[in-house]
Short mmCIF file of C-alpha atoms and ligand atoms in Angstrom, two decimals:
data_model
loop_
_atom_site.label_atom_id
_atom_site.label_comp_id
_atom_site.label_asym_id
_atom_site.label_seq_id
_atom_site.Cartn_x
_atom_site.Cartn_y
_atom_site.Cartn_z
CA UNK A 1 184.11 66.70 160.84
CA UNK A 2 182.29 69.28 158.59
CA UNK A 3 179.06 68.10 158.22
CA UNK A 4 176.09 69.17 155.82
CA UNK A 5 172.87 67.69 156.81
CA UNK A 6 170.01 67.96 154.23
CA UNK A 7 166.57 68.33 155.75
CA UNK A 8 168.04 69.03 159.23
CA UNK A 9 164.90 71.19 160.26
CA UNK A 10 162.95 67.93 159.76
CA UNK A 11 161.99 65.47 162.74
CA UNK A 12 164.78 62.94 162.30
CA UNK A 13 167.25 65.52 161.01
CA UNK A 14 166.72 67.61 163.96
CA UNK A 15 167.22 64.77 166.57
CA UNK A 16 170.35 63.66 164.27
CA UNK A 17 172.12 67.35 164.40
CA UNK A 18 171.34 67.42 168.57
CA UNK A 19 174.13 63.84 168.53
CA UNK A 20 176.11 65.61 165.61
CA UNK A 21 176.91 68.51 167.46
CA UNK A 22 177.05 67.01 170.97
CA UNK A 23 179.66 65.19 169.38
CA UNK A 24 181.92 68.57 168.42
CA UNK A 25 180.90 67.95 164.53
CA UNK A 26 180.84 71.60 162.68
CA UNK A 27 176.97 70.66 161.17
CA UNK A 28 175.55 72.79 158.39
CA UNK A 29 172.04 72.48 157.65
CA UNK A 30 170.42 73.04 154.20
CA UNK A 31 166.48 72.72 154.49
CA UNK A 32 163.72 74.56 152.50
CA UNK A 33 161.09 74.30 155.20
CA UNK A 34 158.60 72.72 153.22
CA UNK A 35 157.54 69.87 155.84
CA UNK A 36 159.19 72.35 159.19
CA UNK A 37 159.53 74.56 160.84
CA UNK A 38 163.04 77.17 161.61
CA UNK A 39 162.19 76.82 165.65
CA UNK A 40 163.16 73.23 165.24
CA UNK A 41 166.69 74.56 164.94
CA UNK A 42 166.88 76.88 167.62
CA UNK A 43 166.09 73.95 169.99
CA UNK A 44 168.24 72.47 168.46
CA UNK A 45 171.15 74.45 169.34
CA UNK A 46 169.71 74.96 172.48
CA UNK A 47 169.37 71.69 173.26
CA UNK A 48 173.41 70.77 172.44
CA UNK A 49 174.75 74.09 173.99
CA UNK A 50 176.23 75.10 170.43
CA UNK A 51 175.35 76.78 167.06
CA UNK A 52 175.14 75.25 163.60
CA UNK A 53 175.06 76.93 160.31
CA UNK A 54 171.63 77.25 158.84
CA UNK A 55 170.90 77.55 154.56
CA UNK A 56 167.59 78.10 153.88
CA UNK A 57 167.28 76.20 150.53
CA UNK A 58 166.56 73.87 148.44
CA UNK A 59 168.73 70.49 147.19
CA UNK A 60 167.48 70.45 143.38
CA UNK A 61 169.41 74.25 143.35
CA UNK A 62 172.96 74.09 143.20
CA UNK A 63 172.92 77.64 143.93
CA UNK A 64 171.70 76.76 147.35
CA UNK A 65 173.40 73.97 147.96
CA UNK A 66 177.17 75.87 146.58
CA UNK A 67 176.34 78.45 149.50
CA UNK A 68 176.00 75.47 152.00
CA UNK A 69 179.31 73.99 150.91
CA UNK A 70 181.30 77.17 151.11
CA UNK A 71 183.29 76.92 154.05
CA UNK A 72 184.57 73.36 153.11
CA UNK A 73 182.52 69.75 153.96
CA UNK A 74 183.79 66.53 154.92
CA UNK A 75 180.81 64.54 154.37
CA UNK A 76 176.88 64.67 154.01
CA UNK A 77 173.91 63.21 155.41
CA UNK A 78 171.28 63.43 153.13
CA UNK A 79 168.24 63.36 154.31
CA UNK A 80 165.41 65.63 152.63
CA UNK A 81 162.78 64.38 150.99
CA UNK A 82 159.24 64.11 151.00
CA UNK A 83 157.39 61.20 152.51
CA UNK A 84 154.14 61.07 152.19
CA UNK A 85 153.18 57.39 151.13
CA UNK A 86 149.68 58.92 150.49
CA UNK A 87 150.50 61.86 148.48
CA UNK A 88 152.95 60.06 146.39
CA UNK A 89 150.43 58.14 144.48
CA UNK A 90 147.97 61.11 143.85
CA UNK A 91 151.01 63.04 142.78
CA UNK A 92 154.22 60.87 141.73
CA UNK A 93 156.11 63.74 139.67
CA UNK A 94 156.32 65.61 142.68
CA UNK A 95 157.69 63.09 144.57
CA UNK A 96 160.46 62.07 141.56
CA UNK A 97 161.32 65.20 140.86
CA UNK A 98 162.06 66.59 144.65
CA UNK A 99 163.51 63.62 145.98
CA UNK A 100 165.27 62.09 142.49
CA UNK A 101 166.30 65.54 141.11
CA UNK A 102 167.68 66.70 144.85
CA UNK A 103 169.74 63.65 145.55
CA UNK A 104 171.17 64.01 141.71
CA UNK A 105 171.37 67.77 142.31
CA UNK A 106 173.47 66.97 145.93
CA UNK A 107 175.35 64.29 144.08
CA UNK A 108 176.52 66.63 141.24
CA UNK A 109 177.84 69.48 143.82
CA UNK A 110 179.36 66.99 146.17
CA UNK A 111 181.28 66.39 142.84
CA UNK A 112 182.27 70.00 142.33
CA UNK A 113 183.27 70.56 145.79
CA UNK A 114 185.47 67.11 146.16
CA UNK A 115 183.02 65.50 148.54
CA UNK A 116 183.00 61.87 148.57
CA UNK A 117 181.34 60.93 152.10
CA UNK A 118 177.23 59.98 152.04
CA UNK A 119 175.23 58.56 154.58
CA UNK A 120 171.41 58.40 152.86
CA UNK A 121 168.13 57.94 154.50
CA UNK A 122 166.38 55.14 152.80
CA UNK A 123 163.72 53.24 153.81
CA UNK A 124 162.46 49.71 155.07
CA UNK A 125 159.57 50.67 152.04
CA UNK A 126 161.93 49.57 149.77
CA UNK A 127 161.11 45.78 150.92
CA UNK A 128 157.17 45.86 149.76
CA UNK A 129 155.26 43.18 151.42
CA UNK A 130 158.35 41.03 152.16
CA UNK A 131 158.24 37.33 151.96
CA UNK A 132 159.47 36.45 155.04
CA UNK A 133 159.91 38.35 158.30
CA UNK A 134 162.38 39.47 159.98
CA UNK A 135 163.90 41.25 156.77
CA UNK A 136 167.54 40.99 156.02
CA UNK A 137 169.53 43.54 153.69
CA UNK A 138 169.39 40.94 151.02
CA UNK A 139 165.94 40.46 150.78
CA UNK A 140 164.32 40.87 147.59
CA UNK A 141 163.55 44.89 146.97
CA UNK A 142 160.34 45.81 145.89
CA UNK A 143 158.33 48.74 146.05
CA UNK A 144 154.33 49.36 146.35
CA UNK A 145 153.98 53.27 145.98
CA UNK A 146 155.59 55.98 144.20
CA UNK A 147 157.50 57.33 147.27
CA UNK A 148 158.98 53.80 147.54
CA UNK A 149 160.16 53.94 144.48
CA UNK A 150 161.97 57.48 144.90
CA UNK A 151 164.52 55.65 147.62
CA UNK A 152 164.62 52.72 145.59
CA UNK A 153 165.96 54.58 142.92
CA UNK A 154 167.81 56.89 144.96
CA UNK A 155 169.73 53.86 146.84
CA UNK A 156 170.70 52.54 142.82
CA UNK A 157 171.58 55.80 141.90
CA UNK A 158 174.05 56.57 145.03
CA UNK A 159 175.55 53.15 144.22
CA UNK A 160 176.37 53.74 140.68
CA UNK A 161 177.51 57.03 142.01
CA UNK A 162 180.14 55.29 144.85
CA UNK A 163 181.19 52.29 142.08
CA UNK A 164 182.62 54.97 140.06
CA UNK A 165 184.56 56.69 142.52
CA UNK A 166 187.10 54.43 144.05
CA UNK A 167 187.52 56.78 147.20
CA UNK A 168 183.82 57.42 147.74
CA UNK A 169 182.17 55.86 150.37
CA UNK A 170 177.81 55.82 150.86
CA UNK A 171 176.40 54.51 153.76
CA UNK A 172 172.36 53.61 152.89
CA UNK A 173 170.36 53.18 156.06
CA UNK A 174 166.87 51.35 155.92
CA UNK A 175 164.89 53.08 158.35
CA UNK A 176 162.10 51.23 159.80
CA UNK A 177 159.15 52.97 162.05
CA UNK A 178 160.91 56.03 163.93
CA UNK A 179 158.65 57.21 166.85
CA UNK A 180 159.42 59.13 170.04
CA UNK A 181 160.99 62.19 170.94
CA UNK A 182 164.27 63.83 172.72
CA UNK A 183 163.48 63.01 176.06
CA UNK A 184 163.64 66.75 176.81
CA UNK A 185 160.45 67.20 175.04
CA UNK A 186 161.73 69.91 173.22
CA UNK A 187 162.04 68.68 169.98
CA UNK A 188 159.82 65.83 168.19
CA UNK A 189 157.63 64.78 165.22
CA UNK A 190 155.34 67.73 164.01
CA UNK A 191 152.93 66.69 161.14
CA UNK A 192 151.25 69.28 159.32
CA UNK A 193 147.75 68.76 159.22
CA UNK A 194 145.88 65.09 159.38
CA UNK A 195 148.75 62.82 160.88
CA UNK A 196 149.54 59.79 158.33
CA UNK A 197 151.80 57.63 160.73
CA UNK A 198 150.44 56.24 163.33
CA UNK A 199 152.17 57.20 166.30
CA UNK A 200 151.39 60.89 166.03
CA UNK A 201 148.17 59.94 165.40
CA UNK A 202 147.76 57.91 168.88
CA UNK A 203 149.42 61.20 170.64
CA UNK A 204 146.86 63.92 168.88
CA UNK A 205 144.18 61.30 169.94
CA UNK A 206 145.70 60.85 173.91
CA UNK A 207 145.71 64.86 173.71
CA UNK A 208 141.91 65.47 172.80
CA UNK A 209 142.96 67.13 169.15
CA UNK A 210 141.18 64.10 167.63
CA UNK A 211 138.46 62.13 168.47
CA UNK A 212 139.68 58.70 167.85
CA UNK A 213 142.28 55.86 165.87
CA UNK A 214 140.82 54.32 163.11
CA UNK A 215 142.83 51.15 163.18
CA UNK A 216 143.63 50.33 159.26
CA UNK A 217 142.37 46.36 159.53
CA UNK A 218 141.96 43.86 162.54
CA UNK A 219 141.72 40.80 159.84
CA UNK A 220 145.65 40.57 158.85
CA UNK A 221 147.49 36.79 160.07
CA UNK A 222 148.96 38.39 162.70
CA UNK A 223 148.92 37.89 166.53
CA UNK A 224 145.99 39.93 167.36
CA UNK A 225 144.64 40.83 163.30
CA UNK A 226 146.62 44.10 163.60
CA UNK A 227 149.46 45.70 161.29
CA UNK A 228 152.58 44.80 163.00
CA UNK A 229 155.61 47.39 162.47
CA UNK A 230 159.00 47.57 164.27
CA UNK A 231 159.42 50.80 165.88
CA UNK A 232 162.26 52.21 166.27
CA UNK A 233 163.22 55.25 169.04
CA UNK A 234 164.52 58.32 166.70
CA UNK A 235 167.36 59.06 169.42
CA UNK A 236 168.70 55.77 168.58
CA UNK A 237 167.93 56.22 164.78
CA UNK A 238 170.34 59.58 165.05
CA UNK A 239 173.01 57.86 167.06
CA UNK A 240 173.07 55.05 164.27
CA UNK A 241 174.30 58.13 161.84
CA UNK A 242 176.87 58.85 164.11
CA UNK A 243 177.98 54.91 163.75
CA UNK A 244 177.34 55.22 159.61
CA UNK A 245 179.40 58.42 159.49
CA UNK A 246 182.46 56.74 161.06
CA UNK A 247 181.55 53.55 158.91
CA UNK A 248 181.89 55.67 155.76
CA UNK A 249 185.37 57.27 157.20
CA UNK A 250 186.92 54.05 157.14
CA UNK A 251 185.42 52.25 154.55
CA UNK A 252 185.09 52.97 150.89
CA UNK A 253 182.38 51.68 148.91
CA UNK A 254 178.37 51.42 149.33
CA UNK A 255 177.29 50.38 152.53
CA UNK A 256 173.35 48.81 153.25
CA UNK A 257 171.47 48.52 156.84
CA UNK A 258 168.69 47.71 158.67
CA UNK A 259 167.88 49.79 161.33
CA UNK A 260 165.26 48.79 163.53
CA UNK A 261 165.05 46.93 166.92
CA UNK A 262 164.48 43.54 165.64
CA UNK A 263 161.26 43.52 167.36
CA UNK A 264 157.78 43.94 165.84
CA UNK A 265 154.68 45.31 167.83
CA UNK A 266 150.81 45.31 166.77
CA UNK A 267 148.68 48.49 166.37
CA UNK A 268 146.69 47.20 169.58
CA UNK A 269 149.90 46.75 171.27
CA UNK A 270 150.90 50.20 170.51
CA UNK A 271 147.98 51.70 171.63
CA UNK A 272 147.85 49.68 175.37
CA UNK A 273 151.49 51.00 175.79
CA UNK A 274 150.36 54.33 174.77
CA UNK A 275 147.69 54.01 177.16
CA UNK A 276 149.68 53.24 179.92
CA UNK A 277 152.74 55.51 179.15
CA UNK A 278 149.88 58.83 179.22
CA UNK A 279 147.22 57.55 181.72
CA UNK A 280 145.00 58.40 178.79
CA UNK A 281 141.97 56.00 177.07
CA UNK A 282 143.02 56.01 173.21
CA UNK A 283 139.43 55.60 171.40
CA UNK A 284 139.52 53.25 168.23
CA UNK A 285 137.02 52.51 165.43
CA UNK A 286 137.63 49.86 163.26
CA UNK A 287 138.25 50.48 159.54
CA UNK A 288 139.01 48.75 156.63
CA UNK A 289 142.80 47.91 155.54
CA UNK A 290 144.52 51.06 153.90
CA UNK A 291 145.56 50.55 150.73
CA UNK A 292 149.17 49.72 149.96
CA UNK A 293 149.72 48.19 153.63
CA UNK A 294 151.62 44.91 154.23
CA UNK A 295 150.45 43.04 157.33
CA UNK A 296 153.77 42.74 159.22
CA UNK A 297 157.15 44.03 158.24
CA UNK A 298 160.14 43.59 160.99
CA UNK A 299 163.92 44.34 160.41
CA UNK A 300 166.79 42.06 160.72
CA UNK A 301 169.18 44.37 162.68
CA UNK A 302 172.15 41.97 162.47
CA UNK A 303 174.28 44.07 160.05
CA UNK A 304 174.26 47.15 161.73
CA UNK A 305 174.52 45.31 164.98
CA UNK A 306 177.42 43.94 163.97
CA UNK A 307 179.46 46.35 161.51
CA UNK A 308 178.54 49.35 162.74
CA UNK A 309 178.18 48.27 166.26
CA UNK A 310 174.73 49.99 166.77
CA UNK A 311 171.83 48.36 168.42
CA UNK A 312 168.79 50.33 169.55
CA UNK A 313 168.39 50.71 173.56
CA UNK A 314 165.49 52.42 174.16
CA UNK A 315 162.54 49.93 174.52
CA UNK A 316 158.38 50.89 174.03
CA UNK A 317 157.77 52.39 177.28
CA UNK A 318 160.25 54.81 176.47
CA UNK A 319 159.40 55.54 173.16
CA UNK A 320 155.52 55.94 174.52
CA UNK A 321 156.85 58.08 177.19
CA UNK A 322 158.98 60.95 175.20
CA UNK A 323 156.29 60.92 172.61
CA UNK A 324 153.97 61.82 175.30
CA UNK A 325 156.38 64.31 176.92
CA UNK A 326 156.81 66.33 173.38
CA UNK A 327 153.00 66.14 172.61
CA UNK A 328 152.19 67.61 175.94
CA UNK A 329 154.72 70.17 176.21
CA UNK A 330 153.85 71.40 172.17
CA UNK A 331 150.12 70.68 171.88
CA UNK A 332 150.53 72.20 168.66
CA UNK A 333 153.69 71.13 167.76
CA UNK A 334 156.53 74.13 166.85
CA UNK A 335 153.72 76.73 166.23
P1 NAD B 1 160.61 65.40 157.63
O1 NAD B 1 159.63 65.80 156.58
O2 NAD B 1 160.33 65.77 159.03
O3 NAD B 1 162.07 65.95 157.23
C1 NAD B 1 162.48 66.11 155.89
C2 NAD B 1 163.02 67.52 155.76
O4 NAD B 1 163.47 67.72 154.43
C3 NAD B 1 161.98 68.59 156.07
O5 NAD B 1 162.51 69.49 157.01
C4 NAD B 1 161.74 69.25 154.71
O6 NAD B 1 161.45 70.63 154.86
C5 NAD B 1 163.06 69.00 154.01
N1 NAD B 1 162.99 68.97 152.55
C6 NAD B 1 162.19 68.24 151.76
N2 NAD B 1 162.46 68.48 150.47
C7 NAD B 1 163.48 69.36 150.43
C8 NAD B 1 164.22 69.98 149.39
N3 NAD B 1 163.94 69.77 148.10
N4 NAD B 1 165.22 70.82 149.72
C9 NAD B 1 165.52 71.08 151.01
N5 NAD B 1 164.85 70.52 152.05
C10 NAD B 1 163.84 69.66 151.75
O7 NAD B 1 160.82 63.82 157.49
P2 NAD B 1 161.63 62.84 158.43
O8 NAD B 1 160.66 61.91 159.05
O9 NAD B 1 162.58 63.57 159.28
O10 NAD B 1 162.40 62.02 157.32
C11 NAD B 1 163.76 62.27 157.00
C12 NAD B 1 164.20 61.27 155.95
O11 NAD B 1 164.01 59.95 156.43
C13 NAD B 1 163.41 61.35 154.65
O12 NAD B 1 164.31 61.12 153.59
C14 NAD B 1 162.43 60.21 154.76
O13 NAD B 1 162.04 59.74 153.49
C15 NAD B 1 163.27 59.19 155.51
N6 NAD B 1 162.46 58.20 156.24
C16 NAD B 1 161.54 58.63 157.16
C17 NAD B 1 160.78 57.69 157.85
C18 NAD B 1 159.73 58.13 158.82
O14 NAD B 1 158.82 57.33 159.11
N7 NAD B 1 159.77 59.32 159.39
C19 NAD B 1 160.98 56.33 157.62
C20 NAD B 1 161.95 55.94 156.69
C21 NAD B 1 162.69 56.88 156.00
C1 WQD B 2 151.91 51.67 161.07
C2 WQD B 2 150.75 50.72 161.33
C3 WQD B 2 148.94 50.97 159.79
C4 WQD B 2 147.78 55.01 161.03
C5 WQD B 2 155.12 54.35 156.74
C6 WQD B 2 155.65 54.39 155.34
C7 WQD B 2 157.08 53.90 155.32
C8 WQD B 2 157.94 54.66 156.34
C9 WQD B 2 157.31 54.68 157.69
C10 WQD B 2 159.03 56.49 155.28
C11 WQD B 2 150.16 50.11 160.06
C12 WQD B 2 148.49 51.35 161.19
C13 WQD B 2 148.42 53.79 160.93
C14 WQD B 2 146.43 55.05 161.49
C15 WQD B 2 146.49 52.66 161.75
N1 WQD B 2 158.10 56.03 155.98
N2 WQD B 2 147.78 52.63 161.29
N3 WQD B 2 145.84 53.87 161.85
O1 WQD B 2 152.78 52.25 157.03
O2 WQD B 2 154.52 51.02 158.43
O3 WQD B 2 155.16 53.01 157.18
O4 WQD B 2 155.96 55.15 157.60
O5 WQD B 2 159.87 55.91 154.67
O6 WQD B 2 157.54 54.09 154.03
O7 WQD B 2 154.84 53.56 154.52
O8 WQD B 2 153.75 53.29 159.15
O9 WQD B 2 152.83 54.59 161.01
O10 WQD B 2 151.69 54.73 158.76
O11 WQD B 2 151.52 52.63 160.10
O12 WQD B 2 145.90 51.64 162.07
O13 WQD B 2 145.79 56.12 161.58
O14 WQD B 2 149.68 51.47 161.93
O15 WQD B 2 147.93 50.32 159.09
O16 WQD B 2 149.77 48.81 160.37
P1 WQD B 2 153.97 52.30 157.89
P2 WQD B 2 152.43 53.91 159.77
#
C-alpha cells in the first residue's frame, strides 16, 4: 500500500515506518520536526534496507499535507501530535489547536484526495482514573488534562468523520505505556530536555546524565505504594499498526483497541528490572504524587488479541534491555 504516516520522525512513528517498509509498503512521511529529529529517518531507512519519502511539514497546512499526497495514498496513519501531559495544562490552546486543527486539517485533505483509510494514535489517557482495572474498550471515557482531552475529541471527531462515509474505515488504537527501543539500538525515544515519562527518565539516570528518580508517590493501594502502568514494547506497538492497517482494509467503519500487554508493573518494579537489565544502581528519592496521576491503570488487550490477532511478545527484560542498548549507543540521543 501507499502509506502516509504523520509524525513518522517521532519515536513510535519511526519504529512503525522500520515494520511498514520491511513489509514492501511505499511510506511517506509528513513531520514538522517539532518534537525530532531528520536523523531518525535516515536510520530509518537504514535500518529496513529501503527509502521512504520525506515532507517536511506541518498537518494544520493543507499545503503541506497536498504535497505529501501527490503521488496517490491508500491510507494514513496519523500519528502527530504533541504529548506533553505537563505542558498541556499550562498551555491548552496549543495543544487544541495542533493536535484538533491537524487531525481536522488531515481529515479535510484525505477528503480531497479520496482517502478513506485511518489508523489514529489515541491514548489509554482517554480512560482517567478508571474504575476498575484491567480496562476494556467500553469503559467509561474520561479525561484529567488538556492533552487527554485533544484524543478524546480527536477519537469523536474521526468517528463522526467514518459514520458519514459508508466506505471509510478508522482504526483508533489506545496506546498504553510504550517503552524500549529497536533492538538494533539505532533508533529509540529521544526527549528533549527534562524527560516526563518515566522510562527515559530511569535510562538518563542508569547513564549518569541525572542524578536520581524521584518516584511520584509510594502511598497509592497498590502492591508496593507505587504507580502501576502497563508497558508496552514499541516494536510490538508498530507491528499492531501493521494488524490495524489490514483491519481497516477489510472492514469499514470505526474500529477501538487496547493495546497493551495485559500486564501492569510498579515504578519499583521497573526500576529492579532496569537495574538488572544495565548492571547499573538507579538512585531514587521519594516525592510527593504528581498531579493528575491515577494509581494503577492496566489494559484489557482482549479486542485486539482477538480481532486483530495482535498480542505483544516482548516481555520486561526485553524492553529494559533495548532501552538500555539505545541509551548507551546515543548518550545524547539523535544529536
Ligand atoms: P513524538 O513526539 O516522538 O512523535 C510525534 C511526532 O509528531 C514528532 O516527530 C513531531 O515532530 C510530530 N508533530 C507534532 N505536531 C506536528 C504537526 N502539527 N505537524 C507535523 N508533525 C507534527 O511522540 P510519540 O511518542 O511517537 O507519539 C506518537 C503518537 O502517539 C502521538 O499522537 C501521541 O499522542 C500518541 N501516544 C504516545 C504515547 C507515548 O507514551 N509515547 C502514549 C499514547 C499515545
Ligand atoms: C509512569 C509511572 C508516574 C516519571 C503518560 C501520559 C499518557 C501516555 C503515556 C500519551 C507513573 C511514575 C514517572 C518520574 C515517576 N502518553 N513516574 N517518576 O503517566 O502513565 O502516562 O505517558 O498519551 O497520556 O499521561 O506515564 O511514564 O509519565 O509515568 O515516579 O520521573 O511512573 O508517577 O506512576 P503515565 P509516565
Amino acid at each position: 500500500m501507499r502509506l502516509l504516516v504523520t509524525g513518522g520522525a517521532g519515536y513510535i512513528g519511526s519504529h512503525t515506518s522500520v515494520l511498514l517498509l520491511e513489509a514492501g509498503h511505499d511510506v511517506t512521511v509528513i513531520d514538522n520536526l517539532c518534537n525530532s529529529s531528520p536523523m531518525a529517518l535516515e536510520r530509518v531507512q537504514e535500518l529496513a534496507g529501503r527509502s521512504l519519502r520525506f515532507v517536511e511539514g506541518d498537518v494544520r497546512s493543507r499545503e503541506d499535507l497536498n504535497r505529501a499526497f501527490e503521488g496517490g495514498i491508500d491510507a494514513v496513519i496519523h500519528l502527530a501530535a504533541l504529548k506533553a501531559v505537563g505542558e498541556s495544562c499550562e498551555k491548552p490552546l496549543r495543544y487544541f489547536e495542533n493536535n484538533i486543527g491537524g487531525t481536522i486539517c488531515l481529515m479535510q485533505v484525505m477528503e480531497v484526495h479520496g482517502v478513506q483509510r485511518l489508523v489514529f494514535s489515541s491514548s489509554a489517557t482517554v480512560y482517567g482514573q478508571a474504575e476498575s482495572v484491567p480496562v476494556r474498550e467500553d469503559a467509561p471515557l474520561r479525561v484529567t488534562n488538556p492533552y487527554g482531552r485533544t484524543k478524546l475529541v480527536m477519537e469523536q471527531l474521526i468517528q463522526d468523520w467514518c459514520a458519514a462515509q459508508p466506505k471509510a474505515s478508522a482504526v483508533l488504537l489506545r496506546y498504553f505505556n510504550p517503552v524500549g527501543a529497536h533492538p538494533s539500538g539505532r533508533i529509540g525515544e529521544d526527549p528533549r530536555g527534562e524527560p516526563n515519562n518515566l522510562m527515559p527518565y530511569i535510562a538518563q539516570v542508569a547513564l549518569g546524565r541525572r542524578e536520581f528518580l524521584r518516584v511520584h508517590g509510594d502511598d497509592y493501594p497498590t502492591i508496593d505504594g507505587t504507580g502501576v502502568r502497563d508497558y508496552l514494547h514499541v516494536m510490538d506497538l508498530a507491528d499492531a499498526h501493521l494488524k490495524a492497517l489490514k483491519y481497516a482494509v477489510a472492514n469499514p467503519g470505526c474500529g477501538v483497541f487496547n493495546l497493551g500487554t495485559g500486564r501492569g508493573y510498579s515504578v519499583r518494579e521497573m526500576v529492579a528490572a532496569f537495574e538488572v537489565a544495565s548492571g547499573r544502581e538507579i538512585h531514587c528519592r521519594i516525592g510527593g504524587r504528581r498531579a493528575g496521576d491515577v494509581s494503577e491503570l492496566t489494559a484489557d488487550p482482549s479486542r485486539a488479541n482477538e480481532i486483530l490477532s495482535w498480542r505483544a511478545a516482548h516481555d520486561l527484560a526485553a524492553m529494559c534491555a533495548d532501552t538500555w542498548r539505545w541509551q548507551q549507543q546515543n548518550p545524547t540521543g539523535y544529536e
